Amino acid sequence: MGAAQRFLSAFSGIPPHFRPRRHLMTATDYLAEMTTRFAIRDQVTNIAGPSAAT
């Protein structure tokens, strides 16, 4: 059980990055925020998102 907790705690900061407090944002602000967050993710992970395939 301790090993599982240590493993999961290493990833605890990732999900909030993709779940902004949507109820406090307008749709336009949410779209802009998520676009920025996914661009950062793509840079960090060195992958291309769905828009790069076009």
Coordinates of C-alpha atoms in Angstrom, one line a residue:
M1 CA 0.0 0.0 0.0
G2 CA 2.9 2.4 0.7
A3 CA 4.4 1.9 -2.7
A4 CA 1.1 2.6 -4.4
Q5 CA 0.7 5.8 -2.4
R6 CA 4.3 7.0 -3.3
F7 CA 3.6 6.2 -7.0
L8 CA 0.3 8.0 -7.1
S9 CA 1.6 11.0 -5.2
A10 CA 4.2 11.6 -7.8
F11 CA 1.4 12.3 -10.3
S12 CA -0.9 14.3 -8.1
G13 CA 0.0 17.6 -9.7
I14 CA -0.9 16.5 -13.3
P15 CA -4.7 16.2 -13.2
P16 CA -5.4 19.7 -11.8
H17 CA -3.4 21.0 -14.7
F18 CA -6.1 19.9 -17.1
R19 CA -9.0 20.7 -14.8
P20 CA -9.2 24.4 -14.3
R21 CA -12.0 25.8 -12.2
R22 CA -14.4 25.9 -15.2
H23 CA -17.3 27.2 -13.2
L24 CA -15.4 30.4 -12.6
M25 CA -14.5 31.1 -16.2
T26 CA -16.3 32.2 -19.4
A27 CA -16.3 29.8 -22.3
T28 CA -13.8 32.1 -24.2
D29 CA -11.4 32.2 -21.2
Y30 CA -11.7 28.4 -20.7
L31 CA -10.8 27.8 -24.3
A32 CA -7.8 30.1 -24.2
E33 CA -6.6 28.6 -20.9
M34 CA -6.9 25.0 -22.2
T35 CA -5.2 25.9 -25.5
T36 CA -2.3 27.3 -23.5
R37 CA -2.2 24.3 -21.1
F38 CA -2.1 21.8 -23.9
A39 CA 0.6 23.7 -25.8
I40 CA 2.7 23.6 -22.7
R41 CA 2.0 19.9 -22.4
D42 CA 3.1 19.3 -25.9
Q43 CA 6.3 21.2 -25.4
V44 CA 7.1 19.4 -22.2
T45 CA 6.3 15.9 -23.6
N46 CA 7.7 16.7 -27.0
I47 CA 4.6 15.4 -28.8
A48 CA 2.3 17.0 -31.3
G49 CA -1.4 17.4 -30.5
P50 CA -4.4 16.6 -32.7
S51 CA -4.1 19.8 -34.7
A52 CA -0.5 18.9 -35.9
A53 CA -1.9 16.0 -37.9
T54 CA -3.7 18.3 -40.3

